[in-house]
JSON list of N, CA and C in Angstrom, two decimals:
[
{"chain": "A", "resi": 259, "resn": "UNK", "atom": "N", "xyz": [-7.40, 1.14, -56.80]},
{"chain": "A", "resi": 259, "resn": "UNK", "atom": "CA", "xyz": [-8.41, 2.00, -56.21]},
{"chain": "A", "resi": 259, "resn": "UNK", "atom": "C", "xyz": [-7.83, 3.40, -56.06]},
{"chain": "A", "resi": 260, "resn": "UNK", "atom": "N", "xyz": [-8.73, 4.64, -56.33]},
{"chain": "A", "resi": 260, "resn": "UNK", "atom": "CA", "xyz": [-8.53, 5.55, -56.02]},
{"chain": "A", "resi": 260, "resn": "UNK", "atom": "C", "xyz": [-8.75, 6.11, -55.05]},
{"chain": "A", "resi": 261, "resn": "UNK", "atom": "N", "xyz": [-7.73, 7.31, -54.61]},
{"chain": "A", "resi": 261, "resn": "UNK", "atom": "CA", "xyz": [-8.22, 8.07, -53.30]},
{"chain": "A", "resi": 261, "resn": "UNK", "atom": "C", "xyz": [-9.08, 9.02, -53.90]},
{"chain": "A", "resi": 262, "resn": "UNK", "atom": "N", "xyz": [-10.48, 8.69, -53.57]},
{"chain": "A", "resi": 262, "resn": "UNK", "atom": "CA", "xyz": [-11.44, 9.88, -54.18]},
{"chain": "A", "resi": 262, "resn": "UNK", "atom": "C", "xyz": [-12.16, 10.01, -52.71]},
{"chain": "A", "resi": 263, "resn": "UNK", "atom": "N", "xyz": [-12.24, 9.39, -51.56]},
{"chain": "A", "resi": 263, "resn": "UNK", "atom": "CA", "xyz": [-13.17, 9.52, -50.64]},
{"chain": "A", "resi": 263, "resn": "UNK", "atom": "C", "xyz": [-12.02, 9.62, -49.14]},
{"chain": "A", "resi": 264, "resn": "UNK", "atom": "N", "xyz": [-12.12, 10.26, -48.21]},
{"chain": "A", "resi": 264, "resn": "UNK", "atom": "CA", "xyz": [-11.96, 11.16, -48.20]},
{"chain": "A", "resi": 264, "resn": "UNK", "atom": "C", "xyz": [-11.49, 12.37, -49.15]},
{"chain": "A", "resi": 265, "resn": "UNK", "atom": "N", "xyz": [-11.88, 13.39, -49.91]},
{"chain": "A", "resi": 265, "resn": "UNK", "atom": "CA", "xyz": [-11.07, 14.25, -51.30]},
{"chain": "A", "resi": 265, "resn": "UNK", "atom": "C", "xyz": [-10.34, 14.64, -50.73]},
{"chain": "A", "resi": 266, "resn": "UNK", "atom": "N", "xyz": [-8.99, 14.55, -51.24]},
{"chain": "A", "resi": 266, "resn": "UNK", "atom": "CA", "xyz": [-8.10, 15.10, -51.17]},
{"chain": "A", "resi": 266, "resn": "UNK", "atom": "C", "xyz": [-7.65, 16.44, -50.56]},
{"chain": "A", "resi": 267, "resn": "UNK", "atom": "N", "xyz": [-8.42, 17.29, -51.05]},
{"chain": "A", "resi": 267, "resn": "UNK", "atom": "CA", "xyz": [-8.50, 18.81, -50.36]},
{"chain": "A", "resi": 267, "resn": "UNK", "atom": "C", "xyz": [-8.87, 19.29, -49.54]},
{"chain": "A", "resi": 268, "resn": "UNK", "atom": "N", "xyz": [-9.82, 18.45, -48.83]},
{"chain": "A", "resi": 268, "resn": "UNK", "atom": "CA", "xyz": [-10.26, 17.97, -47.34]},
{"chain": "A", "resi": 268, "resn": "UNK", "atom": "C", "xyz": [-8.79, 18.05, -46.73]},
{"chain": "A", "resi": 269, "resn": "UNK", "atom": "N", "xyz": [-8.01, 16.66, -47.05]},
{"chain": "A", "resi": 269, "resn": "UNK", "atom": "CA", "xyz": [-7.39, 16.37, -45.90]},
{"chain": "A", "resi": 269, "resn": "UNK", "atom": "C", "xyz": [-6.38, 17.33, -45.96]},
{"chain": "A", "resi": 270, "resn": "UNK", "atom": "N", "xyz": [-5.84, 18.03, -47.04]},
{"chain": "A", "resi": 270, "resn": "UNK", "atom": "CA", "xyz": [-4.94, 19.23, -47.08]},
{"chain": "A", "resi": 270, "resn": "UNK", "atom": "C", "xyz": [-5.47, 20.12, -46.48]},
{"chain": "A", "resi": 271, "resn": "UNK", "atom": "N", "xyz": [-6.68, 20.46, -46.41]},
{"chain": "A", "resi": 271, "resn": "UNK", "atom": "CA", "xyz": [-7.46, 21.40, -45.39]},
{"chain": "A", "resi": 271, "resn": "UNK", "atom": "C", "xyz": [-7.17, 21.20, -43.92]},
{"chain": "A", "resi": 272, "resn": "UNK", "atom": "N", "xyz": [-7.22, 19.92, -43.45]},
{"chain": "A", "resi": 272, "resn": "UNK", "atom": "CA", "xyz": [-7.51, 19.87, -42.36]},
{"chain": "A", "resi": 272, "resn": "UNK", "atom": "C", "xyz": [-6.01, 19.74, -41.72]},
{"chain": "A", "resi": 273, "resn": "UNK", "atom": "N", "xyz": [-5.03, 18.97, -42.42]},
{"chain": "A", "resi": 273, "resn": "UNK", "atom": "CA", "xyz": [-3.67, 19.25, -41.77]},
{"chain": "A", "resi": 273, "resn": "UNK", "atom": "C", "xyz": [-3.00, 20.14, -42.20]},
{"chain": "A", "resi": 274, "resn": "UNK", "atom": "N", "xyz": [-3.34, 21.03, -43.36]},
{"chain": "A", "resi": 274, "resn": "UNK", "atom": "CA", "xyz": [-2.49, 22.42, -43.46]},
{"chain": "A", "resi": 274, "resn": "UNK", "atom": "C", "xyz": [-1.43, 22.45, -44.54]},
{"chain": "A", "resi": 275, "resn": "UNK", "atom": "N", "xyz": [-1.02, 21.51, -44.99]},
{"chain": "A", "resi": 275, "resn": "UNK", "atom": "CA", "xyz": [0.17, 21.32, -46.34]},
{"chain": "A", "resi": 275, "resn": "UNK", "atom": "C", "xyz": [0.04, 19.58, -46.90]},
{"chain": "A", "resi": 276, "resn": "UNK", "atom": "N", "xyz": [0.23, 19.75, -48.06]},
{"chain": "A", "resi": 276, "resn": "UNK", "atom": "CA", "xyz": [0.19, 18.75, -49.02]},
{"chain": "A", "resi": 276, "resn": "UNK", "atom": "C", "xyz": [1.53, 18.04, -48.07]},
{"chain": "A", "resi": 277, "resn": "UNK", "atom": "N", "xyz": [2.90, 18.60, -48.28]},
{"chain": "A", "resi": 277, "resn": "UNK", "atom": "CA", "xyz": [4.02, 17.05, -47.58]},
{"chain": "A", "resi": 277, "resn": "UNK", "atom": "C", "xyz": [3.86, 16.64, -46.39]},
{"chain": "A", "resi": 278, "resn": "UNK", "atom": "N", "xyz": [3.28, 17.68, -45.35]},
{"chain": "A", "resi": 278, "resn": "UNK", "atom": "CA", "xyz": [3.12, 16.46, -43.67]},
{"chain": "A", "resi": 278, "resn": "UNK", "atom": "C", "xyz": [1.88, 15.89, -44.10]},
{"chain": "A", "resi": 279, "resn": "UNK", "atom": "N", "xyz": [0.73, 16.49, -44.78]},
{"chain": "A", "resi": 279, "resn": "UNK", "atom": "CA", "xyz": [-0.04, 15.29, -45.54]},
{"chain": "A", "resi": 279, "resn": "UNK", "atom": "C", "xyz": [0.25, 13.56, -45.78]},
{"chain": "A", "resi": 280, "resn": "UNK", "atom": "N", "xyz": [1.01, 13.84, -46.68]},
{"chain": "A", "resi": 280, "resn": "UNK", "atom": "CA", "xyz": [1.66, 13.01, -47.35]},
{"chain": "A", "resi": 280, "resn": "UNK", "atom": "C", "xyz": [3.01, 12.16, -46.56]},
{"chain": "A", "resi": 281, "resn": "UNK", "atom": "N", "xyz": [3.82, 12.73, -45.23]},
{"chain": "A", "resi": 281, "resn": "UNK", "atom": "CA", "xyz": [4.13, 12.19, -44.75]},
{"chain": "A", "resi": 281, "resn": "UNK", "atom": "C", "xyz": [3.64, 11.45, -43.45]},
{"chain": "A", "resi": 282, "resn": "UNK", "atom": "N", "xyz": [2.38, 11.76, -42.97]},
{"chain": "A", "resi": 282, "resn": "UNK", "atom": "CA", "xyz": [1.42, 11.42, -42.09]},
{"chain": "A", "resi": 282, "resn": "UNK", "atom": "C", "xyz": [0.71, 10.30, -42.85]},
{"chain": "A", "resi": 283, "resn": "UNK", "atom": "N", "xyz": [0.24, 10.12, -44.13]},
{"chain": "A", "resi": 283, "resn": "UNK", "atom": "CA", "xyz": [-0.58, 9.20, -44.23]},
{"chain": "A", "resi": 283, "resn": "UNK", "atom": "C", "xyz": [0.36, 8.23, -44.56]},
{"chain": "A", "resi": 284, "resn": "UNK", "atom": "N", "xyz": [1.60, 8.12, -44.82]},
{"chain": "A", "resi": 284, "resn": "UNK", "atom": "CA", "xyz": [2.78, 7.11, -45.32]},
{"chain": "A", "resi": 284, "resn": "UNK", "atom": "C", "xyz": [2.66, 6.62, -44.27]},
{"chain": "A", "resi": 285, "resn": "UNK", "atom": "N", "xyz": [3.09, 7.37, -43.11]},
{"chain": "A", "resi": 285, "resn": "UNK", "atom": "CA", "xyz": [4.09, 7.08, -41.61]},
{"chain": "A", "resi": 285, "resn": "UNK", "atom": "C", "xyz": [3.05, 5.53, -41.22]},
{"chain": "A", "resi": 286, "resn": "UNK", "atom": "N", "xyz": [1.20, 6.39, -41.48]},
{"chain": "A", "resi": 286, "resn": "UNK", "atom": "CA", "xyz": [0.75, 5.53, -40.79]},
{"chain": "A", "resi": 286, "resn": "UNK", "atom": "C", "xyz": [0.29, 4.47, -41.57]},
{"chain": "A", "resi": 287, "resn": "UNK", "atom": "N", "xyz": [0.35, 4.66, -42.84]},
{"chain": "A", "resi": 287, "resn": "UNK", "atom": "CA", "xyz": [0.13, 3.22, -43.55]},
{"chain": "A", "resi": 287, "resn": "UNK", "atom": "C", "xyz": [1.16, 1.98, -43.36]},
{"chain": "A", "resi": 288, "resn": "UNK", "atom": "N", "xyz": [2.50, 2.50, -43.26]},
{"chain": "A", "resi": 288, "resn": "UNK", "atom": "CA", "xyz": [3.35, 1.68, -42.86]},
{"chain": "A", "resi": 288, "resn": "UNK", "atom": "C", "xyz": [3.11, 0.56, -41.46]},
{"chain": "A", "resi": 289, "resn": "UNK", "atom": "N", "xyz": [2.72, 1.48, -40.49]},
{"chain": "A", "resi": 289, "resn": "UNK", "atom": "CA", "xyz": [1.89, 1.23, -39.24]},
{"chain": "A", "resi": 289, "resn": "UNK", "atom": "C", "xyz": [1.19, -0.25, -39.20]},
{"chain": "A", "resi": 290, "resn": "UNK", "atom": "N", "xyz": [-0.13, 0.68, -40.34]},
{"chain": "A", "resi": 290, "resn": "UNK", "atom": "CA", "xyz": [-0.80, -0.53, -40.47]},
{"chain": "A", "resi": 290, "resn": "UNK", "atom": "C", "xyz": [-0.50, -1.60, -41.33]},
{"chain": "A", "resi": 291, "resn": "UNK", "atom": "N", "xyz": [0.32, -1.71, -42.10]},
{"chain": "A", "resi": 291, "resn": "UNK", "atom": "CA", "xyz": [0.90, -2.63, -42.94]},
{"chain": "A", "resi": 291, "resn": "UNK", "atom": "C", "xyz": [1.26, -4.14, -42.08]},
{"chain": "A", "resi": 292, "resn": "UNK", "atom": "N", "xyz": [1.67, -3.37, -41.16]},
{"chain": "A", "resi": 292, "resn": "UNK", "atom": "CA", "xyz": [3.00, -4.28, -40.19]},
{"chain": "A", "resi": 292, "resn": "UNK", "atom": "C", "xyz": [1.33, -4.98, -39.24]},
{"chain": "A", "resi": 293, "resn": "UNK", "atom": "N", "xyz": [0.40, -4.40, -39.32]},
{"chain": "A", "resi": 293, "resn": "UNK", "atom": "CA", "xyz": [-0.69, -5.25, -38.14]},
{"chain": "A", "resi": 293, "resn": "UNK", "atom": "C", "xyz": [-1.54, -5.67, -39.22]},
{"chain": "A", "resi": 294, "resn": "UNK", "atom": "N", "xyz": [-1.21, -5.48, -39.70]},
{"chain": "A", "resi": 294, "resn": "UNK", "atom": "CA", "xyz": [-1.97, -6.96, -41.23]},
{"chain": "A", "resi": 294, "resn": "UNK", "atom": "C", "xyz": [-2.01, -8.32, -40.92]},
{"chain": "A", "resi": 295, "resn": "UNK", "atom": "N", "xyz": [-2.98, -9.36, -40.43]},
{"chain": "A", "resi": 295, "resn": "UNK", "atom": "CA", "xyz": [-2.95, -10.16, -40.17]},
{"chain": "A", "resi": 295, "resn": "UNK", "atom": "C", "xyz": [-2.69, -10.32, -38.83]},
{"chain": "A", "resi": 296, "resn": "UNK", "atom": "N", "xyz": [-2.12, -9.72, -37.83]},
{"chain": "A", "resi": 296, "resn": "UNK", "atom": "CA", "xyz": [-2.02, -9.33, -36.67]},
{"chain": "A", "resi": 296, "resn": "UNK", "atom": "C", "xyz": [-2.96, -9.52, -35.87]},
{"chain": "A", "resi": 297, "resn": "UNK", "atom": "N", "xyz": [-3.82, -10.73, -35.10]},
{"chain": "A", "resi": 297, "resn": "UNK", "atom": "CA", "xyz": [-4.37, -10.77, -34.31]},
{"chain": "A", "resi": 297, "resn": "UNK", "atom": "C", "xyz": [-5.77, -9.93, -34.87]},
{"chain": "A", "resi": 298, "resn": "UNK", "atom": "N", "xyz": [-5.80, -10.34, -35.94]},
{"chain": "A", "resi": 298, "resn": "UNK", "atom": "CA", "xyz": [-7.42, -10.02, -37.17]},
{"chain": "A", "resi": 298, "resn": "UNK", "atom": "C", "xyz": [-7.60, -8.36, -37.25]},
{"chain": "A", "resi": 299, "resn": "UNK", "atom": "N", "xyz": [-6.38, -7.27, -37.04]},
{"chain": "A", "resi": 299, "resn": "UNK", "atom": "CA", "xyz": [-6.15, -6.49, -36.41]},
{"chain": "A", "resi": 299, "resn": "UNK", "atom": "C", "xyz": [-7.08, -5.29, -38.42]},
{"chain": "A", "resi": 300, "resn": "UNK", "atom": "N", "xyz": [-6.63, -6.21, -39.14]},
{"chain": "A", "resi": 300, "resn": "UNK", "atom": "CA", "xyz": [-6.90, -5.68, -40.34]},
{"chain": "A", "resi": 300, "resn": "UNK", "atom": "C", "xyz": [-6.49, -6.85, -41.23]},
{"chain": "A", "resi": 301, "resn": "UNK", "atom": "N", "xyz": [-7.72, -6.59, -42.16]},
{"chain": "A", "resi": 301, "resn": "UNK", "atom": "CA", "xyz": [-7.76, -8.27, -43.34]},
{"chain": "A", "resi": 301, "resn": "UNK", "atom": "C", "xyz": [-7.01, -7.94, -44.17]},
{"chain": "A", "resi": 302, "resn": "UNK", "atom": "N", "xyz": [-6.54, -8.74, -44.67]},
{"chain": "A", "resi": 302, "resn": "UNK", "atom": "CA", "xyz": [-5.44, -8.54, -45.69]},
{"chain": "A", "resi": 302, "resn": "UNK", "atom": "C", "xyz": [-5.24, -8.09, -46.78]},
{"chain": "A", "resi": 303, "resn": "UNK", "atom": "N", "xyz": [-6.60, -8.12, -47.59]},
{"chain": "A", "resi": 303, "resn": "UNK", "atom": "CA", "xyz": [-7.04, -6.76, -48.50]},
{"chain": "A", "resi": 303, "resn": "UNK", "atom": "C", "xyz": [-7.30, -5.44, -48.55]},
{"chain": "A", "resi": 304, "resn": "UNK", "atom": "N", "xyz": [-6.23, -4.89, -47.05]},
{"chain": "A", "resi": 304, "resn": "UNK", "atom": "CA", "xyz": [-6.84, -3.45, -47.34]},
{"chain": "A", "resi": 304, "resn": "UNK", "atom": "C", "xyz": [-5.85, -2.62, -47.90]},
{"chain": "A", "resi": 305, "resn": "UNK", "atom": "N", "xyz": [-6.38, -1.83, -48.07]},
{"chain": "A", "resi": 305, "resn": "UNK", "atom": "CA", "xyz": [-5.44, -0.63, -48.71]},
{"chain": "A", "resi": 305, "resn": "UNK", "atom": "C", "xyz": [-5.51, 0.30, -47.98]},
{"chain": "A", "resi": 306, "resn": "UNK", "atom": "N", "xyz": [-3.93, 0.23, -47.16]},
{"chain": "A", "resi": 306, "resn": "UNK", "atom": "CA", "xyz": [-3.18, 0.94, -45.91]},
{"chain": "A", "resi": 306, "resn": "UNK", "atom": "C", "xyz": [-3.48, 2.21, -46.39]},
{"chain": "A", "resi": 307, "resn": "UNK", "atom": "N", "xyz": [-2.99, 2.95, -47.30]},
{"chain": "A", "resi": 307, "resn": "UNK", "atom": "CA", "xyz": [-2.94, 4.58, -47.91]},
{"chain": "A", "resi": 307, "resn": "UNK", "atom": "C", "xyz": [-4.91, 4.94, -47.51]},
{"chain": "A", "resi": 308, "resn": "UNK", "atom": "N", "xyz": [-5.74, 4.01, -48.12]},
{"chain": "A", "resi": 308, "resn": "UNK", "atom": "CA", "xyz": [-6.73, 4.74, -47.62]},
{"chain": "A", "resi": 308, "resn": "UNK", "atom": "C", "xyz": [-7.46, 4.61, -46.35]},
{"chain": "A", "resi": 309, "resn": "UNK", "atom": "N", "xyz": [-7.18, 3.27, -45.97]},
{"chain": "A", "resi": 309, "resn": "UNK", "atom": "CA", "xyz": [-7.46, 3.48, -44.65]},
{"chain": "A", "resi": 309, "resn": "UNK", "atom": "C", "xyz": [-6.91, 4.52, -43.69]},
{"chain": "A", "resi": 310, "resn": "UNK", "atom": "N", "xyz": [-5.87, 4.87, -43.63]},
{"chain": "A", "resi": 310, "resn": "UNK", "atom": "CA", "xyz": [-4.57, 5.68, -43.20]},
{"chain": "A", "resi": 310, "resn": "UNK", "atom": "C", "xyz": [-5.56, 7.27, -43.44]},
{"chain": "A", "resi": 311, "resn": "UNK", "atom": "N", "xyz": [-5.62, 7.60, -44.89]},
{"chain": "A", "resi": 311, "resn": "UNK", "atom": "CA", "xyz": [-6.66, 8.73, -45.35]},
{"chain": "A", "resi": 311, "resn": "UNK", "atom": "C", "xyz": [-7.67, 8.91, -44.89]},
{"chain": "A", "resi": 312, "resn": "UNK", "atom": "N", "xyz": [-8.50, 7.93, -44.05]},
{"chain": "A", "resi": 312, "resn": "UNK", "atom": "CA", "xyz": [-9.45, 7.73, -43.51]},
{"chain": "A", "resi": 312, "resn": "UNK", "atom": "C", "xyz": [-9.49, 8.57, -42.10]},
{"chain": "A", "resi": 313, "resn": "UNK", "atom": "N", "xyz": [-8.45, 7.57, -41.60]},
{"chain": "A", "resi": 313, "resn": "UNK", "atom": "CA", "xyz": [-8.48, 7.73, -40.13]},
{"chain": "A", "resi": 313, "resn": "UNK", "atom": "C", "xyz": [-8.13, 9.34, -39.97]},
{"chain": "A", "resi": 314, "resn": "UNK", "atom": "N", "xyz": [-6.96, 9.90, -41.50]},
{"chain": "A", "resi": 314, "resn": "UNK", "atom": "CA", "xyz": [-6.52, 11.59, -40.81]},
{"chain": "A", "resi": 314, "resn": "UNK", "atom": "C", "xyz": [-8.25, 11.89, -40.58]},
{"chain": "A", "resi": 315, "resn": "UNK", "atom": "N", "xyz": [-8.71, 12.03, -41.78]},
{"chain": "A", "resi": 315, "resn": "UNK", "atom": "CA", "xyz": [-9.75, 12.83, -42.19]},
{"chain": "A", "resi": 315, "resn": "UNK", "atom": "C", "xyz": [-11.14, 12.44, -41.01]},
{"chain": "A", "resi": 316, "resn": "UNK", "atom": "N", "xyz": [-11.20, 11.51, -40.52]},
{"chain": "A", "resi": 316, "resn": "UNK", "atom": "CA", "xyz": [-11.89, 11.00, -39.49]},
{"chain": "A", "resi": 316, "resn": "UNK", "atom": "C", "xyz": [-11.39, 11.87, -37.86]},
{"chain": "A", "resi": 317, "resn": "UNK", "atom": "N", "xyz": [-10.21, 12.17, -38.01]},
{"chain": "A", "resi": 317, "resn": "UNK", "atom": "CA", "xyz": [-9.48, 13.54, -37.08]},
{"chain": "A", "resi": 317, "resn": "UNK", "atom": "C", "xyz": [-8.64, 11.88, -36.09]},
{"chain": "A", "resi": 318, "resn": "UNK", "atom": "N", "xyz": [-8.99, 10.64, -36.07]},
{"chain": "A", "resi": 318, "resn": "UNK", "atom": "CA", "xyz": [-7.95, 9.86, -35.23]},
{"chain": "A", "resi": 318, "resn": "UNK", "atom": "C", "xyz": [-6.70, 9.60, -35.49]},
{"chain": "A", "resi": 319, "resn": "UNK", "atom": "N", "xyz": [-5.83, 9.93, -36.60]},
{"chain": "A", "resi": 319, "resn": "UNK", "atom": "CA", "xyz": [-4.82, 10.63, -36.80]},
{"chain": "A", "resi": 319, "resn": "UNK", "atom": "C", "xyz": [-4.14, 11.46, -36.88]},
{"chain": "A", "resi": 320, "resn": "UNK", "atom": "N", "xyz": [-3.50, 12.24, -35.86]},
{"chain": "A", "resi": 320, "resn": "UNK", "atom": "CA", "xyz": [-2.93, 13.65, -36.30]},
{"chain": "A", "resi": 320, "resn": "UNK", "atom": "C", "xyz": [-1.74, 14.00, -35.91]},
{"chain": "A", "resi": 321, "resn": "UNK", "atom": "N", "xyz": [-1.26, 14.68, -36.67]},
{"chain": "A", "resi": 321, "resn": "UNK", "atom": "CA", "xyz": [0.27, 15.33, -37.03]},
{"chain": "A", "resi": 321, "resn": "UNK", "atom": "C", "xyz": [0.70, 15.66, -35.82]},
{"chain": "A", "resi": 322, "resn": "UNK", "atom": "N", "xyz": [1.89, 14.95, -34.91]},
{"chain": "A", "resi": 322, "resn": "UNK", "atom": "CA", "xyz": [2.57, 15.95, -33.90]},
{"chain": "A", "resi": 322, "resn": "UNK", "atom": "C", "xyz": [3.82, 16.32, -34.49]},
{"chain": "A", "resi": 323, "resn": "UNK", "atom": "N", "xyz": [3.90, 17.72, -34.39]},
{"chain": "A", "resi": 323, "resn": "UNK", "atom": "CA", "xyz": [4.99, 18.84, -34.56]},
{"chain": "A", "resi": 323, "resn": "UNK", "atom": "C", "xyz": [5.76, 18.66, -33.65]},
{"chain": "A", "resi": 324, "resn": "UNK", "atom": "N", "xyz": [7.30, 19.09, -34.36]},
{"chain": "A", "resi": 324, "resn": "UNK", "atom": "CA", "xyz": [8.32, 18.72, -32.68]},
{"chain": "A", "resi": 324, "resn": "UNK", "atom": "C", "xyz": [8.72, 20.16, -33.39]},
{"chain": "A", "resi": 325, "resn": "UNK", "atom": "N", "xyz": [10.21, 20.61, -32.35]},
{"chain": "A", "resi": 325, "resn": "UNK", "atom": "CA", "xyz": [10.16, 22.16, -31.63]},
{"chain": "A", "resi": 325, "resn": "UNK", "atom": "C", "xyz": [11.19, 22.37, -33.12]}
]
């Protein structure tokens, strides 16, 4: 499956650079990887990267900056 929904340039829009992009939607696919099966937490067919893409672009994920 492709990431065509949220587009791409959206979510670079909305967090500001392609790599905390890209390290934000990893961090949290990993996240959800690990609650896979987890108390029905997420079925086992999903695909973490877009759910993860989802949630930035949905704004319930977001980037905290440290100093």
């Amino acid at each position: 499956e492709m990431l065509v929904d949220p587009p791409i340039d959206k979510l670079v829009e909305k967090i500001g650079c392609k790599y905390a992009l890209v390290c934000l939607v990893t961090k949290r696919a990993r996240e959800l990887q690990q609650k896979i099966g987890e108390d029905g937490a997420l079925p086992p067919d999903t695909n973490t990267i877009s759910y993860a893409a989802r949630e930035v672009y949905a704004g319930t994920v977001v980037p905290v900056y440290g100093d």
